[in-house]
mmCIF file of C-alpha atoms in Angstrom:
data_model
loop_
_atom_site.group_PDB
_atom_site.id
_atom_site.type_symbol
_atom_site.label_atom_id
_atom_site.label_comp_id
_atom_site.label_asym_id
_atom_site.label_seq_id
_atom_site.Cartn_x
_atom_site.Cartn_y
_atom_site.Cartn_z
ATOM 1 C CA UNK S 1395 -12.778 8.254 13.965
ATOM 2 C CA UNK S 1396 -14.165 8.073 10.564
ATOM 3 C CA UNK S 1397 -16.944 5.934 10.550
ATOM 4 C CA UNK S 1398 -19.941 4.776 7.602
ATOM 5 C CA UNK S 1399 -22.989 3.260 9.837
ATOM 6 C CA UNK S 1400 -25.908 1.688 7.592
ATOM 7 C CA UNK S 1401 -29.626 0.950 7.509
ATOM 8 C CA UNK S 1402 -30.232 -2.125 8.806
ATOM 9 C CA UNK S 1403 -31.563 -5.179 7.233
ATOM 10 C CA UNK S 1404 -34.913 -5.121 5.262
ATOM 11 C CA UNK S 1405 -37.524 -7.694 3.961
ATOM 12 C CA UNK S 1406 -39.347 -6.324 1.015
ATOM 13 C CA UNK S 1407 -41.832 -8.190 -1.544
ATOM 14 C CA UNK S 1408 -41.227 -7.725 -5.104
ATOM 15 C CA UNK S 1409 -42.547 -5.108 -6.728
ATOM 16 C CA UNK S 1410 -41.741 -2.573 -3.755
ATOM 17 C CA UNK S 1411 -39.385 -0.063 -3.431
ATOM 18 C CA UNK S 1412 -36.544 0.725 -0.769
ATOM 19 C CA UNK S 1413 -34.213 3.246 0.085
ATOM 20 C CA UNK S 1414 -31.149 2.017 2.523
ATOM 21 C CA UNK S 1415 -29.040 4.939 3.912
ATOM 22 C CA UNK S 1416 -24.819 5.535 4.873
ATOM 23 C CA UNK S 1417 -24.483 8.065 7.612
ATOM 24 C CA UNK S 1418 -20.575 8.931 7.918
ATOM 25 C CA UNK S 1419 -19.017 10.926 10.714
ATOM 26 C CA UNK S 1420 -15.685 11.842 11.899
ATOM 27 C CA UNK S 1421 -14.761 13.210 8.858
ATOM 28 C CA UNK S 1422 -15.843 15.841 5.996
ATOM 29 C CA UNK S 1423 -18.313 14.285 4.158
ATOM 30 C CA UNK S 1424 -18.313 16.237 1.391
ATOM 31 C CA UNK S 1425 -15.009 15.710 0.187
ATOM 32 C CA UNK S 1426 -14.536 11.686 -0.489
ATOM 33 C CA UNK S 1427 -16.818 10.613 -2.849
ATOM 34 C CA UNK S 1428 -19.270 7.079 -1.915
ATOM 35 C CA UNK S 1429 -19.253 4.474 -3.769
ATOM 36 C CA UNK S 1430 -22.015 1.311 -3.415
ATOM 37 C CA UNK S 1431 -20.775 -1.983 -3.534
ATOM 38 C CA UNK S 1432 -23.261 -4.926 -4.003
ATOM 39 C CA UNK S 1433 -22.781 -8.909 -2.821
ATOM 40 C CA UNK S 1434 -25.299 -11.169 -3.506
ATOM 41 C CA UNK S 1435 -25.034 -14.636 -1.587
ATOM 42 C CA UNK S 1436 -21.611 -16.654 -1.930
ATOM 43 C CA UNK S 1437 -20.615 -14.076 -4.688
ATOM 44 C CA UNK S 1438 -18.083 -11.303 -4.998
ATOM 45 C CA UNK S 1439 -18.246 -7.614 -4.754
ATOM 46 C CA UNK S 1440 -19.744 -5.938 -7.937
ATOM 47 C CA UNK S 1441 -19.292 -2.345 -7.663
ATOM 48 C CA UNK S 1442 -23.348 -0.335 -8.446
ATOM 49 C CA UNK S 1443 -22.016 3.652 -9.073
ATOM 50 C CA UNK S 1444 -20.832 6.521 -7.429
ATOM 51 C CA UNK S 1445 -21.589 9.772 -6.045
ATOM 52 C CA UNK S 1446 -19.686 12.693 -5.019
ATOM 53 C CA UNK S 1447 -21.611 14.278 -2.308
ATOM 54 C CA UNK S 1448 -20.591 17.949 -2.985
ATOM 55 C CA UNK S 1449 -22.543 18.022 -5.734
ATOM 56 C CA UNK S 1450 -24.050 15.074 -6.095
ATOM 57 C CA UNK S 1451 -22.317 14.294 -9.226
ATOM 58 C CA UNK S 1452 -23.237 10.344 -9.869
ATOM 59 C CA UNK S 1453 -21.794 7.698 -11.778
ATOM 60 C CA UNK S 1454 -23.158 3.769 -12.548
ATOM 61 C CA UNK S 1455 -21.828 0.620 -13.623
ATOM 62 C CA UNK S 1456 -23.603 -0.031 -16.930
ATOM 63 C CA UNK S 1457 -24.988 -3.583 -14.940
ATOM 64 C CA UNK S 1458 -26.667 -1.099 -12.555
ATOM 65 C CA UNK S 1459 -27.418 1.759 -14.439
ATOM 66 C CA UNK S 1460 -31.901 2.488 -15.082
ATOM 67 C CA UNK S 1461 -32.032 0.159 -11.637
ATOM 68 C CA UNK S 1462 -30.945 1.685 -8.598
ATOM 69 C CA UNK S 1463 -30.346 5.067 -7.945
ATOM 70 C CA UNK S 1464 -27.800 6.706 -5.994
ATOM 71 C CA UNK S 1465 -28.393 9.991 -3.569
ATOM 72 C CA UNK S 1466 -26.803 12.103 -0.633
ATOM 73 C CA UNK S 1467 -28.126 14.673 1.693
ATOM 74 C CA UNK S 1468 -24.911 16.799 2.745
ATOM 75 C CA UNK S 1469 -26.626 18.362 5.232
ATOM 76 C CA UNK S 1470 -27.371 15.328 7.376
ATOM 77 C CA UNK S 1471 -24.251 13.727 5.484
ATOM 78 C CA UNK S 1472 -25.699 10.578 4.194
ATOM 79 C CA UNK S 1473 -26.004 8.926 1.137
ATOM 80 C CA UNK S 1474 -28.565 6.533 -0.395
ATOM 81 C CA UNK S 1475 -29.326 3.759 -2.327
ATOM 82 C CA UNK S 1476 -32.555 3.132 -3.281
ATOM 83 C CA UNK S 1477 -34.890 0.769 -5.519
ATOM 84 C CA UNK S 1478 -38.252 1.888 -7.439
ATOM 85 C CA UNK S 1479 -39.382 -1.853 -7.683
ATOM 86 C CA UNK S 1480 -37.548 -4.249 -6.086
ATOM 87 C CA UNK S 1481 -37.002 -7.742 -7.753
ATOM 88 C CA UNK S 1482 -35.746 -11.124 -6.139
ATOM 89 C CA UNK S 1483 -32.930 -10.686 -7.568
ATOM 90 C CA UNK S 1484 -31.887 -7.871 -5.618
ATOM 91 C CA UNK S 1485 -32.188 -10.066 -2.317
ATOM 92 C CA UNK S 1486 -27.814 -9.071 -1.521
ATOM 93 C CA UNK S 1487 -25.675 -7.247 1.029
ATOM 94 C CA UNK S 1488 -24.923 -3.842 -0.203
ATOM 95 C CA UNK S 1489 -22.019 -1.634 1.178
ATOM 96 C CA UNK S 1490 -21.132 1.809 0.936
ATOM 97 C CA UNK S 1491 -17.698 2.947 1.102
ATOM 98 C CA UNK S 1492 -15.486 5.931 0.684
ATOM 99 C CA UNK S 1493 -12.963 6.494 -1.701
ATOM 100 C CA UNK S 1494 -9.701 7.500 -0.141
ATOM 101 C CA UNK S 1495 -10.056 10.614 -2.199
ATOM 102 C CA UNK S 1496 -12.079 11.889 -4.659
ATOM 103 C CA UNK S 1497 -10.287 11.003 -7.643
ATOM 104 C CA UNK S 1498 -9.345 7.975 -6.044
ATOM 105 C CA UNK S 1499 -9.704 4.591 -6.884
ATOM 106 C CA UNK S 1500 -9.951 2.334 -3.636
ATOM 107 C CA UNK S 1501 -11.614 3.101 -1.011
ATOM 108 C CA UNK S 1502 -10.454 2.994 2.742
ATOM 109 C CA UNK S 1503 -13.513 2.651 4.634
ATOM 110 C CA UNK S 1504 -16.340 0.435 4.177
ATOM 111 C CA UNK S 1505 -19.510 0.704 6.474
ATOM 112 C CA UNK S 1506 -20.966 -2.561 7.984
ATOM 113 C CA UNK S 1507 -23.330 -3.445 4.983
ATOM 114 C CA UNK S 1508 -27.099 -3.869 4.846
ATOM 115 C CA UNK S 1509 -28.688 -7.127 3.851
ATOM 116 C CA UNK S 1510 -32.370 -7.155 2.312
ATOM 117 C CA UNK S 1511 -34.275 -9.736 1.304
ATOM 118 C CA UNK S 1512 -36.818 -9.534 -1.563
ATOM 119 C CA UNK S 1513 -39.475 -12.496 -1.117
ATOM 120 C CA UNK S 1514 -43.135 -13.155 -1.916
ATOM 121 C CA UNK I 1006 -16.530 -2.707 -19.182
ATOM 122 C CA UNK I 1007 -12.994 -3.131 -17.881
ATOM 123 C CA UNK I 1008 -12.614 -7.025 -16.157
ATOM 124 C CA UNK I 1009 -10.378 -8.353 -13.763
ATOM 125 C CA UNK I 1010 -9.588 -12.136 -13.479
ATOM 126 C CA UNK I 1011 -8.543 -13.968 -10.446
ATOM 127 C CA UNK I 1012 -8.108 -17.669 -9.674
ATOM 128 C CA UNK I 1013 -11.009 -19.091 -7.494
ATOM 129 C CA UNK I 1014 -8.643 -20.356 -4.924
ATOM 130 C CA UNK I 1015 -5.429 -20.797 -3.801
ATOM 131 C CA UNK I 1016 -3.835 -23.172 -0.834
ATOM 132 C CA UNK I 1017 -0.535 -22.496 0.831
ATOM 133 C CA UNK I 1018 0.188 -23.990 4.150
ATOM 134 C CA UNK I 1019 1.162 -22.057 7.319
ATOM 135 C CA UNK I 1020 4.656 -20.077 7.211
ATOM 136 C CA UNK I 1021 4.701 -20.312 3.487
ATOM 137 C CA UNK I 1022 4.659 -17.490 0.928
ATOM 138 C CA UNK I 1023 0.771 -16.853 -1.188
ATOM 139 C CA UNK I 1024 1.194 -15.556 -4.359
ATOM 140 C CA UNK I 1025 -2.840 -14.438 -5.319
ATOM 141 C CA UNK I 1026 -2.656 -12.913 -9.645
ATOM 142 C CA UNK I 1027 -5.234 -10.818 -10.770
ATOM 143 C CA UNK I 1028 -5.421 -9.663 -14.434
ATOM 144 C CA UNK I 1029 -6.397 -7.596 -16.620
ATOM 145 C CA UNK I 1030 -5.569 -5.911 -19.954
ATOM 146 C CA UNK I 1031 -2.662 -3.008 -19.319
ATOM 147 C CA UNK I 1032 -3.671 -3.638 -15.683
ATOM 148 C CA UNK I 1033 0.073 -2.390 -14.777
ATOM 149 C CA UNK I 1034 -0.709 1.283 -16.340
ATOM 150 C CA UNK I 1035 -3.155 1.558 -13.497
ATOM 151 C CA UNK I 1036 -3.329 1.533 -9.711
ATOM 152 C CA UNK I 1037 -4.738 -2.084 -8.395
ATOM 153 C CA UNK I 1038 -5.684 -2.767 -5.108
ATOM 154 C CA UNK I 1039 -6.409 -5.251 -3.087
ATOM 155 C CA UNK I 1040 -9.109 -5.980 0.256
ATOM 156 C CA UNK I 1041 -9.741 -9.077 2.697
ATOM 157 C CA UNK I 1042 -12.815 -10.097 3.481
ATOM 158 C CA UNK I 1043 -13.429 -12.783 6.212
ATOM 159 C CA UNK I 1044 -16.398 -14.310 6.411
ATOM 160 C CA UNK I 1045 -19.315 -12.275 7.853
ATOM 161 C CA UNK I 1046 -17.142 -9.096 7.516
ATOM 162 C CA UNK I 1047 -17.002 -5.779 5.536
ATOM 163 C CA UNK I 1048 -13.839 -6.018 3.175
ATOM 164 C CA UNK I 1049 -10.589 -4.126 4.583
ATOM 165 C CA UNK I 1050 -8.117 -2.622 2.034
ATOM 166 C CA UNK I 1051 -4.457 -4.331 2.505
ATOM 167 C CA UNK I 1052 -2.949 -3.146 -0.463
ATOM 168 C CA UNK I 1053 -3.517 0.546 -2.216
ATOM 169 C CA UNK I 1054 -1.806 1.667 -5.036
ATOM 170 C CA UNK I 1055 -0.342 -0.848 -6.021
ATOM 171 C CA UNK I 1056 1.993 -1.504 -3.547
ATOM 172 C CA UNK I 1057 1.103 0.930 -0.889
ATOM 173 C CA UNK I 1058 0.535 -0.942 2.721
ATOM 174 C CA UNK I 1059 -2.399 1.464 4.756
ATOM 175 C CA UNK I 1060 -1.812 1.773 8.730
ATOM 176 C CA UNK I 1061 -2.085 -1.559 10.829
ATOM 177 C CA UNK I 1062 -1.704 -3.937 7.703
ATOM 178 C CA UNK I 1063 0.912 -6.494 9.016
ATOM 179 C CA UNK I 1064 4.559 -6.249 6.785
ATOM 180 C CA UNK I 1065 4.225 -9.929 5.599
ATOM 181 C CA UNK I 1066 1.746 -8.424 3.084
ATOM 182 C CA UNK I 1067 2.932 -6.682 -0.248
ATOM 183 C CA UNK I 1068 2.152 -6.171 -3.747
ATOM 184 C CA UNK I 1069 3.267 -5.905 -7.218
ATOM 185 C CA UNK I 1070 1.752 -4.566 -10.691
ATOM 186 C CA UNK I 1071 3.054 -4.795 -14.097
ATOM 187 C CA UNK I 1072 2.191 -5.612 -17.434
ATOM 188 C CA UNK I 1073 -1.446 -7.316 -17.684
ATOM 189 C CA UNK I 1074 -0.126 -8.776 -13.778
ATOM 190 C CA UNK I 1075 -1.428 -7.331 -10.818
ATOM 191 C CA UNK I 1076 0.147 -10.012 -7.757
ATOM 192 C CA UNK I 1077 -0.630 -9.914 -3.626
ATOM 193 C CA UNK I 1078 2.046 -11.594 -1.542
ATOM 194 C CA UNK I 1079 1.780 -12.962 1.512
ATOM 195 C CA UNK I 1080 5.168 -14.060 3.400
ATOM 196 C CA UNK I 1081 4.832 -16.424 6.348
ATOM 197 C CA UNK I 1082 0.820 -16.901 5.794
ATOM 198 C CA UNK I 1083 -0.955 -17.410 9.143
ATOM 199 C CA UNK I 1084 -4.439 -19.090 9.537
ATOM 200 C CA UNK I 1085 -5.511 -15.990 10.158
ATOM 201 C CA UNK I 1086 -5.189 -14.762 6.625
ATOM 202 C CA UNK I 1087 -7.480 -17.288 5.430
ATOM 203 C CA UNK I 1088 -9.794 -14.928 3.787
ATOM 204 C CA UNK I 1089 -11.357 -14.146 0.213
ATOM 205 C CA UNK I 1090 -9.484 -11.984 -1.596
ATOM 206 C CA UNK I 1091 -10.562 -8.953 -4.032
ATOM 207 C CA UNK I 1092 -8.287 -7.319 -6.371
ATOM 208 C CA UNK I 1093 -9.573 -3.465 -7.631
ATOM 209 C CA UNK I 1094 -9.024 -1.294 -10.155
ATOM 210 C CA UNK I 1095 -10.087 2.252 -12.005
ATOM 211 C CA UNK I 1096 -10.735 2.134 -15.622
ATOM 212 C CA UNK I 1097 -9.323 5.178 -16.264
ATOM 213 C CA UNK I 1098 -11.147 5.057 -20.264
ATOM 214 C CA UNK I 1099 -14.646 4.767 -18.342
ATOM 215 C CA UNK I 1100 -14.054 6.691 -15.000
ATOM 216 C CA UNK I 1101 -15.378 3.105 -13.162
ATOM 217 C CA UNK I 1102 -15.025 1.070 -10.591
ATOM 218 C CA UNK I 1103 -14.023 -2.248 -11.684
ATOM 219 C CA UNK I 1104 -13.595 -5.546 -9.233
ATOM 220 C CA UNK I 1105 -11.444 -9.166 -9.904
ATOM 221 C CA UNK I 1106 -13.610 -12.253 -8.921
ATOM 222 C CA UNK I 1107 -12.442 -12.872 -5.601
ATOM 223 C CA UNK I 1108 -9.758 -15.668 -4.776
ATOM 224 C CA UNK I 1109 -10.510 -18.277 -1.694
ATOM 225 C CA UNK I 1110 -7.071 -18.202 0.475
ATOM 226 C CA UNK I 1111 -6.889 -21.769 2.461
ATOM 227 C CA UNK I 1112 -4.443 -22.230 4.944
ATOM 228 C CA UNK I 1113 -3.924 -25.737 5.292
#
């Protein structure tokens, strides 16, 4: 059963930084790219960047890009999200989830999201 | 960057047919997609490629894509498809991810 199990929630203060993690299992992780999927409160899904985790190969969405930055280990296959200096802005749900194929556009499994809160 | 537009919400009453538009400039010379996501819940894909339904998606729903017109259909709405509703696409000129609004589904 393929599965993407996240880091669960966080409470940071501004001006720290986080890393939150996506372990997936039941399948090869190195051949579906991840992609990370942010929703802040009562909004929609705004889609951060990508990574291909077979060679780490990463792509952002220009509203992301310089902000976040996106990681895997394929040896322990996970990937990562993470934030140098968090802002309150940032307080969201974020999801991973895989692409139905690298190449591909949507993605067929999302994992169950992580929500952090950034607040002094 | 590539944008998708959706109406914030649409009503249809129980048994009766949802039409939910998304679009987008050329949006029909790509794939669109489409997920549900219920409140408190990861989204789950209903509609790939277009018109493509994955495994355990129930018939009633179906899609369409052409011109600047992406369109999810759902025949013989039950309450439980109230839901929001994401259309998705690839900007093929960028190589990104790109996401519609979201559309409110009430079942009244």
């Amino acid at each position: 059963e393929v599965q993407l199990v996240q880091s669960g929630a966080e409470v940071k203060k501004p001006g720290e930084s986080l890393r939150i993690s996506c372990k997936g299992s039941g399948y090869s992780f190195t051949s579906y790219w991840i992609s990370w999927v942010r929703q802040m409160p009562g909004k929609g899904l705004e889609w951060m960047g990508r990574i291909d985790p077979s060679d780490s190969y990463t792509s952002y969405s220009p509203s992301f890009q310089g902000h976040v930055t996106i990681s895997a280990d394929k040896s322990i296959s996970t990937a990562y999200l993470q934030w140098s200096t968090l802002k309150a802005s940032d307080t969201a749900m974020y999801y991973c989830a895989r692409h139905a194929s690298s190449g591909s556009s949507h993605f067929d499994y999302w994992g169950q999201g992580t929500l952090f809160t950034v607040s002094s | 960057s590539y944008e998708l537009t959706q109406p914030p919400s649409v009503s249809v009453s129980p048994g009766h047919t949802a039409s939910i538009t998304c679009s987008g400039d050329d949006l029909g010379y790509k794939y669109a997609c489409w997920y549900q996501q219920k409140p408190g819940q990861s989204p789950v894909l209903v509609i790939s490629q277009d018109t493509k339904r994955p495994s355990g998606i129930p018939e009633r729903f179906s899609g369409s894509n052409s011109g600047n017109t992406a369109t999810l259909t759902i025949s013989g709405t039950q309450a439980m498809d109230e839901a929001d509703y994401y259309c998705q696409a690839w900007d093929s000129n960028t190589a990104k991810v790109a996401f519609g609004g979201g559309t409110k589904l009430t079942v009244l």
